[in-house]
Short mmCIF file of C-alpha atoms in Angstrom, two decimals:
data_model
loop_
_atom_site.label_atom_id
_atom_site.label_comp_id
_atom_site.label_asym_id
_atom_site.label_seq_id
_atom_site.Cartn_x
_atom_site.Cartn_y
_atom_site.Cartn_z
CA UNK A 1 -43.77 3.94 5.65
CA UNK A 2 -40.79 1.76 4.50
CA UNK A 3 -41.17 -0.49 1.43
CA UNK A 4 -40.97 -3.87 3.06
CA UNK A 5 -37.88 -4.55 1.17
CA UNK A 6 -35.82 -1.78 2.55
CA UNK A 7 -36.44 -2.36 6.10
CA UNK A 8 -33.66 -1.83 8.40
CA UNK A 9 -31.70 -4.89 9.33
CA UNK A 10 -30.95 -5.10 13.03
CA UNK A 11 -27.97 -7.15 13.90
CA UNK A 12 -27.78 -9.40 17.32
CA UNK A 13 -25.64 -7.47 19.92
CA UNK A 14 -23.80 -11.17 19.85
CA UNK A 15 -22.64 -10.79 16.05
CA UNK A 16 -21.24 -7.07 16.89
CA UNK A 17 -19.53 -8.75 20.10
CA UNK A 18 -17.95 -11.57 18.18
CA UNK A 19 -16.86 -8.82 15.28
CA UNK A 20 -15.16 -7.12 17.88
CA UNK A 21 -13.73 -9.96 19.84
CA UNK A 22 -12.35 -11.11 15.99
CA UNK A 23 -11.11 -7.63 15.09
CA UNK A 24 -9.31 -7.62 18.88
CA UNK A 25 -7.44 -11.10 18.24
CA UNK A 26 -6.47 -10.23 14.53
CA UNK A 27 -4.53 -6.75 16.41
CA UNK A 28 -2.70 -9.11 18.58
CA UNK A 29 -1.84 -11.73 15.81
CA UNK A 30 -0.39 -8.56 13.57
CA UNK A 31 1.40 -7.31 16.75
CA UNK A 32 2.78 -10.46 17.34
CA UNK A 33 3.44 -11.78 13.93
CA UNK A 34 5.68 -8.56 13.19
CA UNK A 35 8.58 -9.97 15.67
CA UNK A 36 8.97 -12.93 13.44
CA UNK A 37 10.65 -12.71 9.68
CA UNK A 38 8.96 -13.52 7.21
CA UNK A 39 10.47 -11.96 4.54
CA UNK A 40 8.97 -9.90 2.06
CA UNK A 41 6.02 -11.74 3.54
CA UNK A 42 5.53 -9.43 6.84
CA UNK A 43 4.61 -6.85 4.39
CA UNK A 44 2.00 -8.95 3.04
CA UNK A 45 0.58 -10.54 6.29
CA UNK A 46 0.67 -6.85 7.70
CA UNK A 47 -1.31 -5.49 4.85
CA UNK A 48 -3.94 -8.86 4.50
CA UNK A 49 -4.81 -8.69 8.09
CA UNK A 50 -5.39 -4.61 8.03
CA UNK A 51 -7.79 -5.58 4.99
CA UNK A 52 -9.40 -8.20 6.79
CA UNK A 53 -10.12 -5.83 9.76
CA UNK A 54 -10.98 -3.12 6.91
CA UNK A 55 -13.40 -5.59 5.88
CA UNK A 56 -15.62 -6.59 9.30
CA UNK A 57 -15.65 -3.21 10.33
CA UNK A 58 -16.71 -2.05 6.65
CA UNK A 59 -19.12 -5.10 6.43
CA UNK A 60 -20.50 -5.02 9.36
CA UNK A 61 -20.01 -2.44 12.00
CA UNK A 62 -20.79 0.32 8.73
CA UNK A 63 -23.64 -1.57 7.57
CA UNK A 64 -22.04 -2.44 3.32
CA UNK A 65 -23.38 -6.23 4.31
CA UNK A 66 -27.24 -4.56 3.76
CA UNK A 67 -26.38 -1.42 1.92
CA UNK A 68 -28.38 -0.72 -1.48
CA UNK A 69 -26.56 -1.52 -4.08
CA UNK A 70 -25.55 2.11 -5.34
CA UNK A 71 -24.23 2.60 -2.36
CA UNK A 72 -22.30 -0.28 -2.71
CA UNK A 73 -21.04 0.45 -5.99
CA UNK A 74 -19.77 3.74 -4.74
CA UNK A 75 -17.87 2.25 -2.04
CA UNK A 76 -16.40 -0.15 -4.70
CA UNK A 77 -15.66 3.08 -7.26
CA UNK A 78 -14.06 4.92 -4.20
CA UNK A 79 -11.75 1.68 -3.55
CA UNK A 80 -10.76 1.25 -7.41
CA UNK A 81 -9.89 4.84 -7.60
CA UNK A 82 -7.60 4.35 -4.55
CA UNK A 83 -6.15 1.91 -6.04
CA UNK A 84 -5.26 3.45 -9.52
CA UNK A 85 -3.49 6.64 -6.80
CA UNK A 86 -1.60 3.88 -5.42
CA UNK A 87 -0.89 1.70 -8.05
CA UNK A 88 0.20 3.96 -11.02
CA UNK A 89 1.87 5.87 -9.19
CA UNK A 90 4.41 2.98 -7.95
CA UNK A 91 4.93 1.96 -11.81
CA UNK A 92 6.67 5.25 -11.84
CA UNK A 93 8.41 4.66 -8.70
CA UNK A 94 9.08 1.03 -8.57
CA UNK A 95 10.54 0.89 -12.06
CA UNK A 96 12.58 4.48 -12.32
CA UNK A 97 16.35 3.43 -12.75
CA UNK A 98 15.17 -0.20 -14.93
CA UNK A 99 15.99 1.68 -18.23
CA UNK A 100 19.00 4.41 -18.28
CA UNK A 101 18.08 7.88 -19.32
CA UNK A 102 19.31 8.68 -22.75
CA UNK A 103 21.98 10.92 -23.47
CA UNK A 104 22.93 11.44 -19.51
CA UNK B 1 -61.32 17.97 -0.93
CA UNK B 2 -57.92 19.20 -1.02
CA UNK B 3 -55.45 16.51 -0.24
CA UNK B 4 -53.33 18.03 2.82
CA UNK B 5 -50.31 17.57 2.80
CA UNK B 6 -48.56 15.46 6.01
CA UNK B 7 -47.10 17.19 8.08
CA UNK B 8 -43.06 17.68 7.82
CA UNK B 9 -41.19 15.60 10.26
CA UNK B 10 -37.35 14.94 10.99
CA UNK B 11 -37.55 11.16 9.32
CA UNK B 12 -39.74 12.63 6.19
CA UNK B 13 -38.84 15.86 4.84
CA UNK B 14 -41.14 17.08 2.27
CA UNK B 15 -38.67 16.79 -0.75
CA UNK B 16 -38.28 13.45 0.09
CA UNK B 17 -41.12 10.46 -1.28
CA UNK B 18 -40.49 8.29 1.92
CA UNK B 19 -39.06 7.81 4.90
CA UNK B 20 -36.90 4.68 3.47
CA UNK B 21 -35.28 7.12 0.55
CA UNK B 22 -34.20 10.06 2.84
CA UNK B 23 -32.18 7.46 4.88
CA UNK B 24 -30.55 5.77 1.62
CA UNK B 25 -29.69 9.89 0.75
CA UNK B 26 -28.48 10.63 3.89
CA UNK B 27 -26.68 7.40 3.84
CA UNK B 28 -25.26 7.85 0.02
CA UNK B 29 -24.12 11.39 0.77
CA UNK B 30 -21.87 10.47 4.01
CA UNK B 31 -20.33 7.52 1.47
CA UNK B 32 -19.28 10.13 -1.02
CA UNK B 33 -18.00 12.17 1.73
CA UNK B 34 -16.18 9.19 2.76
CA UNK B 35 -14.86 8.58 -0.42
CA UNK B 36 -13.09 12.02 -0.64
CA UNK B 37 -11.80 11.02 2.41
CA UNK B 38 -9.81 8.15 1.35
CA UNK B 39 -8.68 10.24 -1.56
CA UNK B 40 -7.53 12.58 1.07
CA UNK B 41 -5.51 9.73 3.09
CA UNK B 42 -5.06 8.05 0.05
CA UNK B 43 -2.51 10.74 -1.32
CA UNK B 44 -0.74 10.80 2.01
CA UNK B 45 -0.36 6.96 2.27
CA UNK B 46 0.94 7.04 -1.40
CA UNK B 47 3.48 9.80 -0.03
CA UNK B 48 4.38 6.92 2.48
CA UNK B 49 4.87 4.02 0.35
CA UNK B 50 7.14 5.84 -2.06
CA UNK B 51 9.42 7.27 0.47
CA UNK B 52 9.13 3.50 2.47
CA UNK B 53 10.50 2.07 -0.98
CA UNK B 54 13.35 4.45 -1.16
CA UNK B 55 14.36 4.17 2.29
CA UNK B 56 13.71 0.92 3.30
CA UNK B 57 16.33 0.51 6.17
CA UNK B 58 16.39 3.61 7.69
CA UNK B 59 12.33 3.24 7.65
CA UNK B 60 12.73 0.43 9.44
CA UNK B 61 15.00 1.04 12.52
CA UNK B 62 12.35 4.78 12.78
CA UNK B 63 8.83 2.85 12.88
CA UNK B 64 10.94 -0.27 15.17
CA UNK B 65 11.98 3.34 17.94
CA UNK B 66 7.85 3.50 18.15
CA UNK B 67 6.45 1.34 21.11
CA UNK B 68 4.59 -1.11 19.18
CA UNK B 69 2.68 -2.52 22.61
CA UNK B 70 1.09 1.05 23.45
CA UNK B 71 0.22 0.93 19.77
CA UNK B 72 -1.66 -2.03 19.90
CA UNK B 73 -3.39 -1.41 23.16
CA UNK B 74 -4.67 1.73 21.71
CA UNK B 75 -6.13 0.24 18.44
CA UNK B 76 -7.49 -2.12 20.88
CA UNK B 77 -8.99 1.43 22.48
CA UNK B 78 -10.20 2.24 19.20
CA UNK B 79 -12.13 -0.55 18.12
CA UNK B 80 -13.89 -1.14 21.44
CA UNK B 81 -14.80 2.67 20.81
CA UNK B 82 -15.94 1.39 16.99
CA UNK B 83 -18.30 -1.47 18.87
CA UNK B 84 -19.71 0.72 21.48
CA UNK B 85 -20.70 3.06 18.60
CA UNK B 86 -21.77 0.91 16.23
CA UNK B 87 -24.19 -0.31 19.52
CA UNK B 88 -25.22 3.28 20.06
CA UNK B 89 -26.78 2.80 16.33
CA UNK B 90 -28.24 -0.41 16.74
CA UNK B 91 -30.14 1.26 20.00
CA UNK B 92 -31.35 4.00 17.78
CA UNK B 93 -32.75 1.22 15.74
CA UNK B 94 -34.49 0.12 18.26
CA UNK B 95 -35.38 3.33 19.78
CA UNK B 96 -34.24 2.86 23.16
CA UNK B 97 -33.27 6.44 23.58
CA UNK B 98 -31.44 5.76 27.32
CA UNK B 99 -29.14 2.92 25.33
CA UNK B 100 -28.12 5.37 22.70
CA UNK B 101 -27.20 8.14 25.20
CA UNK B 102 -25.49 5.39 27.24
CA UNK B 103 -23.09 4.10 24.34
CA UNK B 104 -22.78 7.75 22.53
CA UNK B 105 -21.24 8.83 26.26
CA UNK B 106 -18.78 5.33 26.27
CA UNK B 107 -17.83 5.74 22.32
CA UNK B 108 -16.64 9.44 23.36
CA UNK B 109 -15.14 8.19 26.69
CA UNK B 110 -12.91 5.24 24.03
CA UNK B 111 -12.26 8.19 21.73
CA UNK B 112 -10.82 10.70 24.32
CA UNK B 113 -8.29 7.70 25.97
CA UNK B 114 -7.34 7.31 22.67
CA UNK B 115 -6.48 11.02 21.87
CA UNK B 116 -4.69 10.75 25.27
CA UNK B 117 -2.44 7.83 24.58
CA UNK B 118 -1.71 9.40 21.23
CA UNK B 119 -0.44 12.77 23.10
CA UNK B 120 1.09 10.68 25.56
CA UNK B 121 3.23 9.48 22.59
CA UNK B 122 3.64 12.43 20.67
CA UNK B 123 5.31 13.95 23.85
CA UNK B 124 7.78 10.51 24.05
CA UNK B 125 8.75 11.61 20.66
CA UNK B 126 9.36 15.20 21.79
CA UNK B 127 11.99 13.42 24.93
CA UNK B 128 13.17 11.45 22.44
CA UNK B 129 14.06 14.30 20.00
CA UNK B 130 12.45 12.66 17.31
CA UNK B 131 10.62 15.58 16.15
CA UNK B 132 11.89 16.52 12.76
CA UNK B 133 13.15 19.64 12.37
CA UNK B 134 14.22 19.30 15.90
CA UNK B 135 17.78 21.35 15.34
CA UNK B 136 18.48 18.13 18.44
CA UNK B 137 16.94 15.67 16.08
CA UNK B 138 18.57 12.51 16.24
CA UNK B 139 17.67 8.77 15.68
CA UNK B 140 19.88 6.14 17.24
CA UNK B 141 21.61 3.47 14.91
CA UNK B 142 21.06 5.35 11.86
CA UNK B 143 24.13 6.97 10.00
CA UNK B 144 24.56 10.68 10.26
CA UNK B 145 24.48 10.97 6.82
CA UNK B 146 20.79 8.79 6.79
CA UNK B 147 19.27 11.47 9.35
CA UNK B 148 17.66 13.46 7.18
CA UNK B 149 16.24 10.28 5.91
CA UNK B 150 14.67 9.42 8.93
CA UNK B 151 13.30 13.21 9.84
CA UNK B 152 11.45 12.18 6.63
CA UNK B 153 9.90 9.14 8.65
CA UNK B 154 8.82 11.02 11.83
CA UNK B 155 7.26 14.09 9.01
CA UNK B 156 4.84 11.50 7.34
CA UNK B 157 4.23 9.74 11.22
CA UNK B 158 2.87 12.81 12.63
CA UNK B 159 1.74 14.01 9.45
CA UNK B 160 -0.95 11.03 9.40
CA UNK B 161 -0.83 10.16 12.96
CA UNK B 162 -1.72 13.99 13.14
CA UNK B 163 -4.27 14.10 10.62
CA UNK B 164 -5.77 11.02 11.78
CA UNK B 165 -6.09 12.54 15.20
CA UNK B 166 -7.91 15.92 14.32
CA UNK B 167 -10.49 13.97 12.34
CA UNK B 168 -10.80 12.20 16.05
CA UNK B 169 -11.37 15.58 17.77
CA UNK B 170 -13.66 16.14 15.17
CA UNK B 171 -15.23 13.10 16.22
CA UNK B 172 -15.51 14.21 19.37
CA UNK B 173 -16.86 17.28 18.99
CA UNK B 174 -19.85 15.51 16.74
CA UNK B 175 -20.54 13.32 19.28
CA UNK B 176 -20.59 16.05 21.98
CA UNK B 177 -23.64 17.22 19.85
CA UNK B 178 -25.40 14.15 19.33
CA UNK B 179 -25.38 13.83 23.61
CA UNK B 180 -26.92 16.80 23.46
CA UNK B 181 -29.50 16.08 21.28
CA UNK B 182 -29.98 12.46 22.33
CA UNK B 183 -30.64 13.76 26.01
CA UNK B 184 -33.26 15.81 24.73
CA UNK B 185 -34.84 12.46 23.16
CA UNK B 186 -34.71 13.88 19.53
CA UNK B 187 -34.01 10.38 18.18
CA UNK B 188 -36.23 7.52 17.73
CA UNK B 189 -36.79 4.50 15.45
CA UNK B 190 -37.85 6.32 13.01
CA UNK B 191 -35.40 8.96 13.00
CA UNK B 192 -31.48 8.37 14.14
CA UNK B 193 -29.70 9.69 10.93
CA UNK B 194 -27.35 11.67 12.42
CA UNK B 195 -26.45 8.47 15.18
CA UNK B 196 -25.78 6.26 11.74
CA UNK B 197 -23.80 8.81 9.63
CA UNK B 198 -21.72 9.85 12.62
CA UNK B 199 -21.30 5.90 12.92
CA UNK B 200 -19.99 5.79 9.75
CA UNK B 201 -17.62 8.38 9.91
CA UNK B 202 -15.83 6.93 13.39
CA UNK B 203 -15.86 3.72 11.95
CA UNK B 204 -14.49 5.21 8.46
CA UNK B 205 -11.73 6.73 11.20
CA UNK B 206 -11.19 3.25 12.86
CA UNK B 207 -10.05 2.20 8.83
CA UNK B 208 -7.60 4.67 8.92
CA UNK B 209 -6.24 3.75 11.82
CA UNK B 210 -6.44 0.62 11.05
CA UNK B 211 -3.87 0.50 8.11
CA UNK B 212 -1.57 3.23 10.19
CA UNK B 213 -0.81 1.42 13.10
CA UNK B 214 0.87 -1.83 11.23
CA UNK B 215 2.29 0.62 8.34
CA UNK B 216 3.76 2.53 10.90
CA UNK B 217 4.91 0.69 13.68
CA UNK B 218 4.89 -2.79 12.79
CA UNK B 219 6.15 -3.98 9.26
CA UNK B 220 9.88 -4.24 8.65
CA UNK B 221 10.21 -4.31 12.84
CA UNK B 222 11.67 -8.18 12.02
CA UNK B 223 15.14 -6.43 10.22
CA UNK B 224 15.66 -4.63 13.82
CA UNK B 225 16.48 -6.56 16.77
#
């Protein structure tokens, strides 16, 4: 038997089919929204709506919405350390050249 | 009288104090899987942006030569494959053991058009001779001196692409199994672990993909007309 707080949440099959119907639109919008310049911005709007589709599917199609919370926190941990791969690394790239190298 | 122990069943294995914990295990240990996994990606998406910052322009007449419509269409593909599987969980939830087989068969049906578009691209590129390494290889509007620049493109797009798609037929092959198992009714309310974990992993792939097709064929598309 399940304690009665860790029963398993069962979503409507009309919250999955909206998630989907959401996560189908947001394709087209990126599709569509990558003919038009934005500037620096299509990068941006590119990369927000991929997170927001990251997000429902993570949310809700994987469950994180009633995950415990260590499982939570590892999904969080996994993120961060993507993030230090990503973002140290670019200090390096982004910023080679700034400063010359001494003595060349 | 000796207490006897229950007896050992697929949703309470005797380690385990109850039914609720061996789910969160099963649940945690796919996550951690899953994290290696984005490690894994993560090093080749890293790869990406670095060589994206470097080569900017010739990055961005390669990913505008892929067909940005079939791409779409087959995330599309994908993420009606993510819903039907994500509905094959929710009917082991509820134990309807004909609704899980139903969905398992359409979330494999969703994966394999996908792995077919995918070829179906893969051999465009091939036409194309945009196949680095290709002794042929050569990308229209970019300088002959920028070439190797954009081999460097198509390396890292069927690097991931490629990578991306053998976790698929990986995929596939899981789900092969769990049709197997789910026609002999082995799951139930009470036990559908392997329908949920498997869940996790295709929708884990769906991510991927998810961040691919807009990195790959969409952003800088604007600079090429």
């Amino acid at each position: 038997m399940s304690d009665p707080h860790e029963q398993t949440h069962i979503d409507s099959v009309g919250s999955y089919v909206k998630i989907l119907l959401a996560l189908l639109v947001a394709t087209g919008v990126t599709t569509a929204v990558a003919r038009l310049d934005l500037g620096a911005f299509n990068t941006v709007v590119a990369l927000s709506i991929a997170s927001v589709k990251m997000l429902l599917v993570a949310l809700f199609f994987m469950h994180i919405r009633h995950s415990n919370k260590l499982t939570k926190l590892v999904v969080a941990g996994g993120l961060l350390w993507l993030a230090i791969l990503l973002l140290l690394t670019m200090t390096d790239f982004a910023t080679r050249g700034i400063l010359g190298v001494p003595g060349k | 009288m000796a207490d006897h122990a229950p007896a050992e069943t697929l949703a309470l294995r005797v380690q385990f104090d109850t039914e609720a914990q061996q789910k969160d295990a099963s649940t945690l240990g796919m996550w951690l899987f899953l994290i290696t996994e984005i490690m894994f990606f993560g090093g080749m998406f890293t790869v990406y942006t670095v060589y994206r910052s470097w080569y900017p322009d010739v990055f961005a007449i390669a990913s505008s030569s892929l067909n940005e419509i079939i791409g779409a269409l087959n995330t599309g593909v994908l993420l009606l494959s993510s819903f039907t599987m994500v509905m094959a969980v929710r009917a082991g939830q509820l134990g309807q053991r004909k609704a899980i087989l139903i969905f398992l068969i359409l979330t494999l049906l969703f994966g394999g058009i996908f792995l077919g578009v995918k070829g179906y691209e893969w051999n465009q590129k091939f036409e194309e001779h945009h196949i680095p390494g290709q002794a042929a290889f050569h990308l229209e509007g970019v300088a002959p001196s920028d070439q190797g620049h954009a081999q460097l493109f198509f390396s890292i797009y069927f690097a991931m692409t490629g990578l991306h798609a053998l976790h698929m037929v990986i995929g596939v092959g899981i789900l092969l199994t769990l049709i197997v198992q789910a026609r002999k009714g082995r799951f139930s309310a009470s036990y559908y672990t392997p329908i949920d974990v498997t869940g996790l992993y295709w929708h884990f792939v769906d991510v991927i993909w998810i961040f691919l097709f807009p990195l790959l064929y969409l952003i800088d598309r604007h600079l090429v007309k």
